[in-house]
Amino acid sequence: GVIAAGAEAELVGLARRLGAPVITTVMGRGAITERDPLWHGVLPNGRATDAVIRAADVILAVGCRFAHRSTQGLLLNLSFSAAQTLIHLDLDPTVLGRLFKPQLGIVGDARDGLTRVLQSLGPGHPRDSWDHRWRAE
């Protein structure tokens, strides 16, 4: 995942570049400080994360196994709509598509993958027209 790969700076950089919310798993907690305005909770805390996930048109899952239960034994009740695009980046190819079929599955290191995504976006600022209703949730 992000922490194991030492990709915290790349995750934060991509989130800032896009102005996108970040949700972590229990194992990924700390990948972005919980004081950051882009941090929006920990799965499987549905009260904190459901609105953000429902509002997303693209979901980038990095180093996330999407296990039915988190390491805290809490049930993960997660689903994506047909209108959403799931991009799943993981070092382990057997994880991709295990529970959720991604539209784009990428086998690779989190740090390298996030760096490449950020480089492909190039310099710029978050879109002003971005839908930020998730911040009010």
Coordinates of N, CA and C in Angstrom, one line a residue:
G1 N 0.8 -1.2 0.0 CA 0.0 0.0 0.0 C 0.8 1.3 0.0
V2 N 0.2 2.4 0.2 CA 0.9 3.7 0.2 C 1.9 3.7 1.3
I3 N 1.6 3.3 2.5 CA 2.6 3.4 3.6 C 3.8 2.5 3.4
A4 N 3.5 1.2 3.0 CA 4.5 0.2 2.7 C 5.5 0.7 1.6
A5 N 5.0 1.4 0.6 CA 5.8 1.9 -0.5 C 6.5 3.2 -0.2
G6 N 6.1 3.8 0.9 CA 6.7 5.1 1.2 C 6.2 6.2 0.3
A7 N 4.9 6.1 -0.1 CA 4.3 6.9 -1.1 C 3.4 8.0 -0.6
E8 N 3.5 8.3 0.7 CA 2.7 9.3 1.3 C 2.7 10.7 0.6
A9 N 3.9 11.1 0.3 CA 4.1 12.4 -0.4 C 3.4 12.4 -1.8
E10 N 3.5 11.3 -2.5 CA 2.9 11.2 -3.8 C 1.4 11.2 -3.7
L11 N 0.9 10.5 -2.7 CA -0.6 10.5 -2.5 C -1.1 11.9 -2.2
V12 N -0.4 12.6 -1.3 CA -0.9 13.9 -1.0 C -0.7 14.9 -2.2
G13 N 0.4 14.7 -2.9 CA 0.6 15.5 -4.1 C -0.5 15.3 -5.2
L14 N -0.9 14.1 -5.4 CA -2.0 13.8 -6.3 C -3.3 14.4 -5.8
A15 N -3.6 14.2 -4.6 CA -4.8 14.7 -4.0 C -4.9 16.2 -4.1
R16 N -3.8 16.9 -3.9 CA -3.7 18.3 -4.0 C -3.9 18.8 -5.5
R17 N -3.2 18.1 -6.3 CA -3.3 18.4 -7.8 C -4.7 18.3 -8.3
L18 N -5.4 17.3 -7.8 CA -6.8 17.1 -8.3 C -7.8 17.8 -7.4
G19 N -7.4 18.2 -6.2 CA -8.4 18.7 -5.2 C -9.4 17.7 -4.8
A20 N -8.9 16.4 -4.8 CA -9.8 15.3 -4.5 C -9.7 14.8 -3.1
P21 N -10.8 14.3 -2.6 CA -10.8 13.7 -1.2 C -10.0 12.4 -1.1
V22 N -9.5 12.2 0.0 CA -8.7 10.9 0.3 C -9.4 10.2 1.4
I23 N -9.7 8.9 1.2 CA -10.2 8.0 2.2 C -9.2 6.9 2.3
T24 N -8.9 6.6 3.6 CA -7.9 5.5 3.8 C -8.6 4.3 4.3
T25 N -7.8 3.2 4.3 CA -8.3 2.0 5.0 C -7.7 2.1 6.4
V26 N -8.0 1.1 7.2 CA -7.5 1.1 8.6 C -6.0 0.9 8.5
M27 N -5.5 0.0 7.6 CA -4.1 -0.2 7.4 C -3.4 1.0 6.8
G28 N -4.1 1.8 6.0 CA -3.5 3.0 5.4 C -3.6 4.3 6.2
R29 N -4.2 4.2 7.4 CA -4.4 5.4 8.2 C -3.0 6.0 8.5
G30 N -2.9 7.3 8.3 CA -1.7 8.0 8.5 C -1.0 8.3 7.1
A31 N -1.5 7.8 6.0 CA -0.9 8.1 4.7 C -1.1 9.5 4.4
I32 N -2.1 10.1 4.9 CA -2.4 11.6 4.8 C -2.8 12.0 6.2
T33 N -2.3 13.1 6.7 CA -2.7 13.6 8.0 C -4.2 13.8 8.1
E34 N -4.8 13.4 9.2 CA -6.2 13.6 9.4 C -6.6 15.0 9.6
R35 N -5.7 15.9 9.7 CA -5.9 17.3 9.8 C -6.0 18.0 8.4
D36 N -5.6 17.2 7.4 CA -5.7 17.8 6.0 C -7.1 17.9 5.6
P37 N -7.5 19.0 5.0 CA -8.9 19.2 4.5 C -9.3 18.2 3.5
L38 N -8.4 17.6 2.8 CA -8.7 16.6 1.8 C -8.9 15.2 2.4
W39 N -8.5 15.0 3.6 CA -8.7 13.7 4.3 C -10.2 13.6 4.6
H40 N -10.8 12.5 4.3 CA -12.3 12.4 4.6 C -12.7 11.1 5.3
G41 N -11.8 10.5 6.0 CA -12.3 9.3 6.8 C -11.5 8.0 6.5
V42 N -11.9 7.0 7.2 CA -11.3 5.7 7.1 C -12.4 4.7 6.8
L43 N -12.2 3.9 5.8 CA -13.0 2.7 5.6 C -12.8 1.7 6.7
P44 N -13.8 1.1 7.3 CA -15.2 1.1 6.8 C -16.2 2.0 7.5
N45 N -15.8 3.2 7.9 CA -16.7 4.1 8.6 C -17.6 4.8 7.6
G46 N -18.7 4.1 7.3 CA -19.6 4.5 6.3 C -20.2 5.9 6.5
R47 N -20.4 6.3 7.7 CA -21.0 7.6 8.0 C -20.1 8.7 7.5
A48 N -18.8 8.5 7.5 CA -17.8 9.5 7.1 C -17.5 9.4 5.6
T49 N -17.6 8.2 5.0 CA -17.1 8.0 3.7 C -18.2 7.8 2.6
D50 N -19.4 7.4 2.9 CA -20.4 7.0 1.9 C -20.7 8.1 1.0
A51 N -20.9 9.3 1.5 CA -21.3 10.5 0.6 C -20.2 10.8 -0.4
V52 N -18.9 10.7 0.1 CA -17.8 11.0 -0.8 C -17.7 9.9 -1.9
I53 N -17.8 8.7 -1.5 CA -17.8 7.6 -2.5 C -18.9 7.7 -3.5
R54 N -20.1 8.0 -3.0 CA -21.3 8.1 -4.0 C -21.1 9.2 -4.9
A55 N -20.5 10.3 -4.5 CA -20.3 11.5 -5.4 C -19.2 11.4 -6.4
A56 N -18.3 10.4 -6.2 CA -17.1 10.3 -7.1 C -17.5 9.7 -8.4
D57 N -16.9 10.3 -9.5 CA -17.0 9.7 -10.8 C -15.9 8.8 -11.1
V58 N -14.7 9.0 -10.4 CA -13.6 8.1 -10.5 C -13.1 7.8 -9.1
I59 N -12.8 6.6 -8.9 CA -12.2 6.1 -7.6 C -10.9 5.5 -7.9
L60 N -9.8 6.0 -7.3 CA -8.5 5.4 -7.5 C -8.1 4.7 -6.2
A61 N -8.1 3.4 -6.2 CA -7.7 2.6 -5.0 C -6.3 2.2 -5.2
V62 N -5.5 2.6 -4.2 CA -4.0 2.3 -4.2 C -3.7 1.4 -3.1
G63 N -3.2 0.2 -3.4 CA -2.8 -0.8 -2.4 C -3.9 -1.2 -1.5
C64 N -5.1 -1.2 -2.0 CA -6.3 -1.6 -1.2 C -6.8 -2.9 -1.6
R65 N -6.9 -3.8 -0.7 CA -7.3 -5.2 -1.0 C -8.8 -5.3 -1.0
F66 N -9.6 -4.4 -0.6 CA -11.0 -4.4 -0.5 C -11.5 -5.7 0.2
A67 N -10.9 -6.0 1.3 CA -11.3 -7.2 2.1 C -12.7 -7.0 2.6
H68 N -13.5 -8.1 2.8 CA -14.8 -7.9 3.3 C -14.8 -7.4 4.7
R69 N -13.8 -7.7 5.5 CA -13.6 -7.1 6.8 C -12.3 -6.4 6.9
S70 N -12.4 -5.3 7.7 CA -11.1 -4.6 7.9 C -10.3 -5.3 9.0
T71 N -9.1 -4.8 9.3 CA -8.3 -5.4 10.3 C -8.9 -5.2 11.7
Q72 N -9.9 -4.4 11.8 CA -10.5 -4.2 13.1 C -11.8 -5.1 13.2
G73 N -12.0 -6.0 12.2 CA -13.1 -6.9 12.3 C -14.5 -6.2 11.9
L74 N -14.4 -5.0 11.4 CA -15.6 -4.3 11.0 C -16.0 -4.7 9.5
L75 N -17.3 -4.9 9.3 CA -17.8 -5.3 8.0 C -17.6 -4.1 7.0
L76 N -17.0 -4.4 5.9 CA -16.9 -3.4 4.8 C -18.1 -3.5 3.9
N77 N -19.0 -2.5 3.9 CA -20.1 -2.5 3.1 C -19.9 -1.4 2.0
L78 N -19.4 -1.9 0.9 CA -19.0 -0.9 -0.1 C -19.5 -1.4 -1.5
S79 N -19.9 -0.5 -2.3 CA -20.4 -0.8 -3.6 C -20.1 0.4 -4.5
F80 N -20.0 0.2 -5.8 CA -19.8 1.2 -6.8 C -20.9 1.2 -7.8
S81 N -21.3 2.3 -8.3 CA -22.3 2.3 -9.4 C -21.7 2.1 -10.7
A82 N -22.5 1.7 -11.7 CA -22.1 1.5 -13.0 C -21.5 2.8 -13.7
A83 N -21.9 3.9 -13.2 CA -21.4 5.2 -13.7 C -20.0 5.6 -13.2
Q84 N -19.6 4.9 -12.2 CA -18.3 5.2 -11.6 C -17.2 4.4 -12.3
T85 N -16.0 5.0 -12.4 CA -14.8 4.3 -12.9 C -13.9 4.0 -11.7
L86 N -13.6 2.7 -11.6 CA -12.7 2.2 -10.6 C -11.3 1.9 -11.2
I87 N -10.3 2.6 -10.7 CA -8.9 2.4 -11.1 C -8.3 1.8 -9.9
H88 N -7.7 0.6 -10.0 CA -7.1 -0.2 -8.9 C -5.6 -0.4 -9.2
L89 N -4.8 0.1 -8.3 CA -3.3 0.0 -8.4 C -2.9 -0.9 -7.2
D90 N -2.2 -2.0 -7.5 CA -1.7 -2.8 -6.4 C -0.5 -3.6 -6.9
L91 N 0.4 -3.9 -6.0 CA 1.6 -4.7 -6.3 C 1.2 -6.1 -6.5
D92 N 0.2 -6.6 -5.9 CA -0.3 -8.0 -6.0 C -1.3 -8.2 -7.1
P93 N -1.0 -8.8 -8.2 CA -2.0 -9.0 -9.3 C -3.2 -9.8 -8.9
T94 N -3.1 -10.6 -7.9 CA -4.3 -11.4 -7.5 C -5.3 -10.6 -6.7
V95 N -5.0 -9.4 -6.3 CA -5.9 -8.6 -5.6 C -6.9 -7.8 -6.6
L96 N -6.4 -7.5 -7.8 CA -7.1 -6.8 -8.7 C -8.3 -7.6 -9.2
G97 N -9.5 -7.0 -9.0 CA -10.7 -7.7 -9.5 C -11.3 -8.8 -8.5
R98 N -10.6 -9.0 -7.4 CA -11.1 -10.0 -6.5 C -12.5 -9.8 -6.0
L99 N -12.8 -8.6 -5.5 CA -14.1 -8.2 -5.1 C -14.8 -7.2 -6.0
F100 N -14.1 -6.3 -6.6 CA -14.6 -5.3 -7.5 C -13.8 -5.3 -8.8
K101 N -14.5 -5.4 -9.9 CA -13.8 -5.4 -11.2 C -13.5 -4.0 -11.6
P102 N -12.2 -3.6 -11.6 CA -11.8 -2.3 -12.0 C -11.9 -2.1 -13.5
Q103 N -12.3 -0.9 -13.9 CA -12.2 -0.5 -15.3 C -10.8 -0.5 -15.8
L104 N -9.9 -0.2 -14.9 CA -8.4 -0.2 -15.2 C -7.7 -0.8 -14.0
G105 N -7.1 -1.9 -14.2 CA -6.3 -2.5 -13.1 C -4.8 -2.4 -13.4
I106 N -4.0 -1.9 -12.5 CA -2.6 -1.6 -12.7 C -1.8 -2.4 -11.7
V107 N -0.9 -3.3 -12.1 CA 0.0 -4.0 -11.3 C 1.2 -3.2 -11.1
G108 N 1.5 -2.7 -9.9 CA 2.7 -1.9 -9.7 C 2.8 -1.4 -8.3
D109 N 4.0 -0.8 -8.0 CA 4.3 -0.2 -6.8 C 3.5 1.1 -6.6
A110 N 3.0 1.3 -5.4 CA 2.2 2.5 -5.1 C 3.0 3.8 -5.4
R111 N 4.2 3.8 -5.0 CA 5.0 5.1 -5.2 C 5.2 5.4 -6.6
D112 N 5.6 4.4 -7.4 CA 5.9 4.5 -8.8 C 4.6 4.8 -9.5
G113 N 3.5 4.1 -9.2 CA 2.3 4.4 -9.9 C 1.7 5.8 -9.6
L114 N 1.7 6.2 -8.4 CA 1.2 7.6 -8.1 C 2.1 8.6 -8.7
T115 N 3.4 8.4 -8.8 CA 4.3 9.3 -9.4 C 4.0 9.4 -10.9
R116 N 3.8 8.3 -11.5 CA 3.5 8.3 -13.0 C 2.1 9.0 -13.3
V117 N 1.1 8.8 -12.4 CA -0.2 9.4 -12.6 C 0.0 10.9 -12.5
L118 N 0.7 11.4 -11.5 CA 1.0 12.8 -11.2 C 1.7 13.4 -12.4
Q119 N 2.7 12.7 -12.9 CA 3.5 13.2 -14.0 C 2.7 13.3 -15.3
S120 N 1.8 12.3 -15.5 CA 0.9 12.4 -16.7 C -0.1 13.5 -16.7
L121 N -0.5 13.9 -15.5 CA -1.4 15.1 -15.3 C -0.7 16.4 -15.6
G122 N 0.6 16.4 -15.4 CA 1.4 17.7 -15.6 C 1.0 18.7 -14.6
P123 N 1.7 19.9 -14.7 CA 1.5 20.9 -13.7 C 0.1 21.5 -13.9
G124 N -0.4 22.1 -12.9 CA -1.7 22.7 -13.0 C -2.3 22.9 -11.6
H125 N -3.6 23.3 -11.6 CA -4.3 23.5 -10.4 C -5.6 22.7 -10.4
P126 N -6.2 22.4 -9.3 CA -7.5 21.7 -9.3 C -8.5 22.4 -10.1
R127 N -9.4 21.7 -10.7 CA -10.4 22.3 -11.5 C -11.3 23.2 -10.6
D128 N -11.6 24.4 -11.0 CA -12.5 25.3 -10.3 C -13.9 24.8 -10.3
S129 N -14.3 24.1 -11.4 CA -15.6 23.7 -11.5 C -15.9 22.3 -10.9
W130 N -14.9 21.8 -10.1 CA -15.0 20.5 -9.5 C -16.2 20.6 -8.5
D131 N -16.9 19.5 -8.4 CA -18.0 19.4 -7.5 C -17.5 19.1 -6.0
H132 N -17.6 20.1 -5.2 CA -17.1 20.0 -3.8 C -18.1 19.8 -2.8
R133 N -19.3 19.3 -3.2 CA -20.4 19.1 -2.2 C -20.0 18.1 -1.2
W134 N -19.0 17.2 -1.5 CA -18.6 16.2 -0.5 C -17.9 16.8 0.7
R135 N -17.4 18.0 0.5 CA -16.8 18.7 1.7 C -17.8 19.1 2.7
A136 N -19.0 19.3 2.3 CA -20.1 19.8 3.3 C -20.7 18.6 4.0
E137 N -20.5 17.4 3.4 CA -21.1 16.2 4.0 C -20.5 15.8 5.4

